[in-house]
Amino acid sequence: MRKKLALYEATIQGGEKYHQLFYKSHGLSLTILVDEPGIIKNNEGDFQGIYNWSNKKILCFLKKRNIKQILFFSHRIQDVMLANYLRKNNINTSYMQHGYYEITSMKRTLSGVLRKIYRFKTILLRSLDSLLNLKELTCLLYPLILHWVFLKNFKKEFLNPYNSCFVFNEYWQKKHYEIYNCDRNSVLIAGNFDYKNLFIEPQSNYEPERIYICQSLYEDGRISKLHFQQALAQLQNIDAIKYHPRSDKLLYSELHANKISRIPIGSTVIGHYSSLLISAKAMGCKIELIGIEGHKTPKSFFEELKNTNRQKNLTDFCPVEIITSHLF
């Protein structure tokens, strides 16, 4: 019998990315739950849009398909509320780190919040299943609001809703203890998807390129459009661009750079504080940082980048195998 796993993602682009990474795993049956409005279509896998679904409806869907494992890739309010509900109803919930995280950099602009206002509908739907237990709802929402609105770490009273958390390395293992109040036995090192999937060995005649790494700072509402455009204006002699799955590509049209999906090792990689910059340094690329007016680069990013050196055998880590072997 094939092992069944649900992958929960905020966007169709993210769902497609993780489907490609996991579907090759032998004997694994995947269902991709996409928390995004609109019609979700993908001819290569079992994708299901759940934007208008309550926690209870999602639970019924999983039980009907006899899916007992679900893997999340984020800690948004609606994600945590759903994971908490599913865990209490005997669904094993897990989380995989997907990028660089620093609580002080998560502040949103007003325009950014308004662009994402449709997400509050999902939060309300996920709250309905807890309305009959006001104490439970308060205990869940209070630390989430402190975290996402006032940028505070989760308190000891907050029970992390994930049975297991998979992170990049020991640095992030410690961060997850501090930020998410995780049980120390539940945070496991799985490595980084980027090493195998976003980098390639260059051809023998390769001339190193200057590659800009997009980060979803404007798209997620963390900086204004004006400040982001001013940062882009600093870029010079860009040969190629690596988009983020949520990139607004119109913002980058003036760069006149080639789109790439994988970064040749040895390139010069330019960006702000994407986790991909740290991965690129570890893989042997040169790094250039671009500051953004009105947005402070987290000190912890500089700390991790400084302590990152080129490493061998990074591609030996296979996060998919580590995750699936732990779950099943």
Short mmCIF file of C-alpha atoms in Angstrom, two decimals:
data_model
loop_
_atom_site.label_atom_id
_atom_site.label_comp_id
_atom_site.label_asym_id
_atom_site.label_seq_id
_atom_site.Cartn_x
_atom_site.Cartn_y
_atom_site.Cartn_z
CA MET A 1 0.00 0.00 0.00
CA ARG A 2 1.33 3.45 -0.94
CA LYS A 3 2.13 5.87 1.87
CA LYS A 4 -0.18 8.89 1.84
CA LEU A 5 1.02 12.43 2.51
CA ALA A 6 -0.73 15.79 2.17
CA LEU A 7 1.40 18.87 1.40
CA TYR A 8 -0.13 22.19 2.52
CA GLU A 9 0.96 25.32 0.64
CA ALA A 10 -0.20 28.95 0.46
CA THR A 11 0.18 29.29 -3.34
CA ILE A 12 -0.15 27.15 -6.44
CA GLN A 13 3.49 27.97 -7.33
CA GLY A 14 4.67 26.65 -3.99
CA GLY A 15 2.46 23.59 -4.31
CA GLU A 16 3.93 22.79 -7.72
CA LYS A 17 7.47 23.25 -6.41
CA TYR A 18 7.05 20.81 -3.53
CA HIS A 19 5.07 18.37 -5.64
CA GLN A 20 8.04 18.14 -8.01
CA LEU A 21 10.39 17.52 -5.09
CA PHE A 22 8.29 14.84 -3.39
CA TYR A 23 6.56 12.99 -6.21
CA LYS A 24 9.67 11.01 -7.14
CA SER A 25 9.78 9.45 -3.68
CA HIS A 26 9.10 5.74 -4.16
CA GLY A 27 5.77 4.47 -2.88
CA LEU A 28 4.43 7.91 -1.88
CA SER A 29 0.91 9.09 -2.73
CA LEU A 30 0.69 12.91 -2.66
CA THR A 31 -2.24 15.27 -2.23
CA ILE A 32 -1.45 19.00 -2.53
CA LEU A 33 -3.71 21.34 -0.54
CA VAL A 34 -3.49 24.90 -1.89
CA ASP A 35 -4.77 27.73 0.31
CA GLU A 36 -5.29 30.24 -2.51
CA PRO A 37 -8.47 31.68 -4.06
CA GLY A 38 -9.44 30.79 -7.60
CA ILE A 39 -9.56 27.56 -9.56
CA ILE A 40 -6.61 25.31 -8.77
CA LYS A 41 -5.54 23.28 -11.80
CA ASN A 42 -2.55 21.03 -12.31
CA ASN A 43 -2.48 18.11 -14.71
CA GLU A 44 0.53 16.45 -13.11
CA GLY A 45 -0.77 15.78 -9.60
CA ASP A 46 -3.65 15.64 -7.13
CA PHE A 47 -4.16 19.34 -6.31
CA GLN A 48 -7.07 20.59 -4.20
CA GLY A 49 -7.97 24.24 -3.51
CA ILE A 50 -9.05 24.74 0.13
CA TYR A 51 -9.23 28.54 0.41
CA ASN A 52 -12.95 28.55 1.32
CA TRP A 53 -12.76 25.46 3.51
CA SER A 54 -13.16 25.34 7.28
CA ASN A 55 -10.88 23.25 9.49
CA LYS A 56 -13.63 20.66 9.84
CA LYS A 57 -14.08 20.31 6.08
CA ILE A 58 -10.32 19.84 5.60
CA LEU A 59 -10.28 17.19 8.34
CA CYS A 60 -13.17 15.32 6.70
CA PHE A 61 -11.39 15.48 3.34
CA LEU A 62 -8.22 13.97 4.82
CA LYS A 63 -10.09 11.24 6.71
CA LYS A 64 -12.14 10.30 3.65
CA ARG A 65 -8.89 9.71 1.78
CA ASN A 66 -7.30 8.00 4.77
CA ILE A 67 -4.49 10.59 4.89
CA LYS A 68 -2.89 10.69 8.34
CA GLN A 69 0.17 12.85 7.60
CA ILE A 70 0.23 16.51 6.54
CA LEU A 71 3.33 18.67 5.94
CA PHE A 72 3.17 22.48 6.22
CA PHE A 73 5.70 24.98 4.85
CA SER A 74 4.76 28.10 6.84
CA HIS A 75 3.63 29.47 10.22
CA ARG A 76 0.92 31.92 9.13
CA ILE A 77 -2.02 32.42 11.51
CA GLN A 78 -4.37 30.27 9.44
CA ASP A 79 -1.74 27.53 9.07
CA VAL A 80 -1.14 27.29 12.81
CA MET A 81 -4.88 27.25 13.55
CA LEU A 82 -5.44 24.43 11.06
CA ALA A 83 -2.44 22.43 12.29
CA ASN A 84 -3.63 22.78 15.88
CA TYR A 85 -7.10 21.50 14.94
CA LEU A 86 -5.79 18.58 12.88
CA ARG A 87 -3.32 17.49 15.54
CA LYS A 88 -6.09 17.35 18.14
CA ASN A 89 -8.04 15.14 15.73
CA ASN A 90 -5.27 12.55 15.29
CA ILE A 91 -3.68 13.86 12.09
CA ASN A 92 0.11 13.93 12.34
CA THR A 93 1.22 17.49 11.56
CA SER A 94 4.74 18.41 10.44
CA TYR A 95 6.48 21.57 9.27
CA MET A 96 9.43 22.09 6.90
CA GLN A 97 11.48 25.30 6.95
CA HIS A 98 11.36 26.87 3.50
CA GLY A 99 13.51 29.98 3.82
CA TYR A 100 15.24 32.57 5.98
CA TYR A 101 13.14 33.70 8.94
CA GLU A 102 13.73 36.68 11.20
CA ILE A 103 10.90 37.99 13.34
CA THR A 104 12.06 41.64 13.23
CA SER A 105 11.82 41.67 9.42
CA MET A 106 8.20 40.50 9.27
CA LYS A 107 6.58 43.91 9.83
CA ARG A 108 4.05 44.71 7.08
CA THR A 109 3.21 48.02 5.42
CA LEU A 110 -0.43 49.17 5.48
CA SER A 111 -0.69 48.81 1.70
CA GLY A 112 0.76 45.32 1.98
CA VAL A 113 -1.86 44.32 4.55
CA LEU A 114 -4.65 45.74 2.39
CA ARG A 115 -3.41 43.77 -0.66
CA LYS A 116 -3.69 40.59 1.42
CA ILE A 117 -7.02 41.44 3.06
CA TYR A 118 -8.69 38.46 1.38
CA ARG A 119 -6.58 36.22 3.63
CA PHE A 120 -8.63 37.32 6.65
CA LYS A 121 -11.55 35.33 5.26
CA THR A 122 -9.51 32.17 5.71
CA ILE A 123 -8.56 33.14 9.27
CA LEU A 124 -12.23 33.65 10.13
CA LEU A 125 -13.17 30.28 8.66
CA ARG A 126 -10.40 28.57 10.61
CA SER A 127 -11.66 30.27 13.80
CA LEU A 128 -15.21 28.95 13.52
CA ASP A 129 -14.34 25.49 14.79
CA SER A 130 -13.04 26.99 18.06
CA LEU A 131 -15.84 29.49 18.74
CA LEU A 132 -17.64 27.09 21.05
CA ASN A 133 -14.52 27.00 23.21
CA LEU A 134 -13.65 30.65 23.80
CA LYS A 135 -10.76 29.81 26.13
CA GLU A 136 -9.16 27.62 23.46
CA LEU A 137 -9.61 30.29 20.78
CA THR A 138 -8.09 32.98 23.02
CA CYS A 139 -5.10 30.80 23.93
CA LEU A 140 -4.47 30.16 20.25
CA LEU A 141 -5.08 33.63 18.80
CA TYR A 142 -3.38 35.72 21.50
CA PRO A 143 0.18 34.44 20.90
CA LEU A 144 -0.38 34.45 17.14
CA ILE A 145 -1.38 38.12 17.20
CA LEU A 146 1.58 38.95 19.46
CA HIS A 147 3.84 37.15 17.00
CA TRP A 148 2.57 38.45 13.65
CA VAL A 149 1.35 41.93 14.67
CA PHE A 150 3.72 42.90 17.50
CA LEU A 151 6.65 40.70 16.34
CA LYS A 152 7.13 38.82 19.61
CA ASN A 153 8.43 35.29 20.04
CA PHE A 154 5.88 32.67 21.03
CA LYS A 155 5.52 32.36 24.80
CA LYS A 156 5.87 29.20 26.84
CA GLU A 157 2.08 28.98 27.11
CA PHE A 158 1.83 28.52 23.33
CA LEU A 159 1.76 24.86 22.37
CA ASN A 160 3.43 24.38 19.01
CA PRO A 161 0.90 22.61 16.77
CA TYR A 162 3.44 20.49 14.87
CA ASN A 163 4.44 16.98 15.88
CA SER A 164 7.74 17.46 14.00
CA CYS A 165 9.67 20.42 12.59
CA PHE A 166 12.33 19.91 9.89
CA VAL A 167 14.99 22.63 9.60
CA PHE A 168 18.12 23.44 7.57
CA ASN A 169 20.86 23.04 10.19
CA GLU A 170 21.85 23.41 13.86
CA TYR A 171 21.62 27.22 13.67
CA TRP A 172 17.96 27.02 12.67
CA GLN A 173 17.31 24.21 15.12
CA LYS A 174 18.21 26.59 17.94
CA LYS A 175 16.17 29.41 16.35
CA HIS A 176 13.06 27.24 16.28
CA TYR A 177 13.45 26.44 19.97
CA GLU A 178 13.57 30.18 20.70
CA ILE A 179 10.97 31.51 18.25
CA TYR A 180 8.36 28.75 18.09
CA ASN A 181 8.66 27.24 21.57
CA CYS A 182 9.28 23.84 19.96
CA ASP A 183 9.97 20.71 21.95
CA ARG A 184 13.69 20.00 21.52
CA ASN A 185 13.09 16.39 20.53
CA SER A 186 10.73 17.39 17.72
CA VAL A 187 13.07 19.69 15.73
CA LEU A 188 15.06 17.62 13.25
CA ILE A 189 17.78 18.65 10.78
CA ALA A 190 16.79 17.73 7.21
CA GLY A 191 19.09 19.98 5.17
CA ASN A 192 18.07 22.45 2.48
CA PHE A 193 16.12 21.72 -0.72
CA ASP A 194 18.07 24.49 -2.48
CA TYR A 195 21.41 22.70 -2.76
CA LYS A 196 20.22 19.92 -5.06
CA ASN A 197 17.48 21.75 -6.91
CA LEU A 198 18.61 25.35 -7.41
CA PHE A 199 22.32 25.00 -8.23
CA ILE A 200 24.18 23.39 -11.13
CA GLU A 201 27.81 22.71 -11.98
CA PRO A 202 28.88 25.16 -14.72
CA GLN A 203 30.06 24.02 -18.12
CA SER A 204 33.81 24.11 -18.83
CA ASN A 205 33.54 27.31 -20.91
CA TYR A 206 31.24 29.10 -18.44
CA GLU A 207 31.94 32.77 -17.78
CA PRO A 208 30.65 33.73 -14.31
CA GLU A 209 27.44 35.76 -14.44
CA ARG A 210 25.95 38.37 -12.13
CA ILE A 211 22.64 36.94 -10.95
CA TYR A 212 19.99 38.85 -9.00
CA ILE A 213 17.95 36.85 -6.47
CA CYS A 214 14.37 38.08 -6.09
CA GLN A 215 12.86 38.22 -2.63
CA SER A 216 9.14 38.68 -1.95
CA LEU A 217 9.58 41.78 0.22
CA TYR A 218 7.13 43.96 -1.72
CA GLU A 219 4.79 41.12 -2.66
CA ASP A 220 4.42 40.10 1.00
CA GLY A 221 3.87 43.70 2.10
CA ARG A 222 7.11 44.17 4.04
CA ILE A 223 8.26 47.27 2.11
CA SER A 224 6.64 49.89 -0.10
CA LYS A 225 6.75 49.71 -3.87
CA LEU A 226 8.70 52.98 -4.03
CA HIS A 227 11.46 51.78 -1.69
CA PHE A 228 11.72 48.51 -3.57
CA GLN A 229 12.01 50.27 -6.94
CA GLN A 230 14.74 52.49 -5.48
CA ALA A 231 16.64 49.37 -4.42
CA LEU A 232 16.30 47.86 -7.90
CA ALA A 233 17.68 51.08 -9.39
CA GLN A 234 20.98 50.36 -7.60
CA LEU A 235 21.49 47.16 -9.59
CA GLN A 236 24.09 47.30 -12.34
CA ASN A 237 25.26 44.86 -14.99
CA ILE A 238 22.79 42.10 -14.12
CA ASP A 239 23.07 39.14 -16.51
CA ALA A 240 20.33 36.91 -15.11
CA ILE A 241 17.49 36.91 -12.61
CA LYS A 242 16.18 34.15 -10.35
CA TYR A 243 12.52 34.85 -9.56
CA HIS A 244 10.80 34.06 -6.27
CA PRO A 245 7.62 31.96 -6.74
CA ARG A 246 5.54 35.02 -5.72
CA SER A 247 7.51 37.63 -7.70
CA ASP A 248 5.60 40.40 -9.48
CA LYS A 249 7.64 40.10 -12.68
CA LEU A 250 6.57 43.51 -13.99
CA LEU A 251 8.72 45.11 -11.27
CA TYR A 252 11.86 43.67 -12.84
CA SER A 253 11.21 44.46 -16.51
CA GLU A 254 13.80 47.28 -16.56
CA LEU A 255 16.61 44.90 -15.63
CA HIS A 256 16.52 43.27 -19.09
CA ALA A 257 18.04 40.10 -17.64
CA ASN A 258 17.63 36.46 -18.61
CA LYS A 259 15.36 34.35 -16.43
CA ILE A 260 17.08 31.31 -14.91
CA SER A 261 15.78 28.47 -12.75
CA ARG A 262 19.14 27.17 -11.46
CA ILE A 263 22.29 29.04 -10.41
CA PRO A 264 25.67 28.01 -11.85
CA ILE A 265 28.19 27.46 -9.06
CA GLY A 266 30.86 30.19 -9.18
CA SER A 267 28.46 32.98 -10.18
CA THR A 268 28.19 36.31 -8.40
CA VAL A 269 24.84 36.32 -6.61
CA ILE A 270 23.23 39.65 -5.68
CA GLY A 271 20.31 40.22 -3.32
CA HIS A 272 18.96 41.56 -0.03
CA TYR A 273 18.72 38.84 2.66
CA SER A 274 17.17 35.84 0.96
CA SER A 275 18.13 32.45 2.41
CA LEU A 276 19.28 31.62 -1.12
CA LEU A 277 22.23 34.01 -0.64
CA ILE A 278 23.45 31.95 2.30
CA SER A 279 22.97 28.76 0.29
CA ALA A 280 24.86 30.31 -2.64
CA LYS A 281 27.84 31.21 -0.43
CA ALA A 282 27.93 27.67 0.95
CA MET A 283 27.94 26.36 -2.63
CA GLY A 284 30.91 28.55 -3.63
CA CYS A 285 29.29 31.65 -5.18
CA LYS A 286 30.36 35.24 -4.55
CA ILE A 287 27.81 37.39 -2.71
CA GLU A 288 26.84 41.07 -3.08
CA LEU A 289 24.24 42.64 -0.77
CA ILE A 290 21.88 45.48 -1.71
CA GLY A 291 20.35 47.56 1.09
CA ILE A 292 16.80 48.91 1.00
CA GLU A 293 15.84 52.34 2.34
CA GLY A 294 13.25 52.07 5.08
CA HIS A 295 13.88 48.37 5.68
CA LYS A 296 16.59 47.11 8.01
CA THR A 297 18.44 43.91 7.17
CA PRO A 298 18.29 41.63 10.26
CA LYS A 299 21.53 41.31 12.24
CA SER A 300 21.07 37.56 12.41
CA PHE A 301 21.29 37.38 8.61
CA PHE A 302 24.72 39.06 8.65
CA GLU A 303 25.74 36.72 11.47
CA GLU A 304 24.75 33.59 9.58
CA LEU A 305 26.23 34.83 6.29
CA LYS A 306 29.54 35.66 8.01
CA ASN A 307 29.73 32.19 9.56
CA THR A 308 28.93 30.42 6.28
CA ASN A 309 31.83 29.04 4.28
CA ARG A 310 31.98 26.90 1.17
CA GLN A 311 31.13 23.33 2.08
CA LYS A 312 31.57 20.06 0.27
CA ASN A 313 29.00 17.30 -0.11
CA LEU A 314 26.01 19.58 0.57
CA THR A 315 24.03 17.75 -2.09
CA ASP A 316 24.45 14.51 -0.13
CA PHE A 317 21.63 15.69 2.14
CA CYS A 318 18.26 14.62 0.76
CA PRO A 319 15.51 16.41 2.72
CA VAL A 320 12.71 14.41 1.07
CA GLU A 321 14.22 11.09 2.13
CA ILE A 322 14.92 12.35 5.66
CA ILE A 323 11.37 13.67 6.06
CA THR A 324 9.57 10.65 4.62
CA SER A 325 11.70 8.15 6.55
CA HIS A 326 10.82 9.98 9.78
CA LEU A 327 7.11 10.26 9.00
CA PHE A 328 6.66 6.68 7.80
#
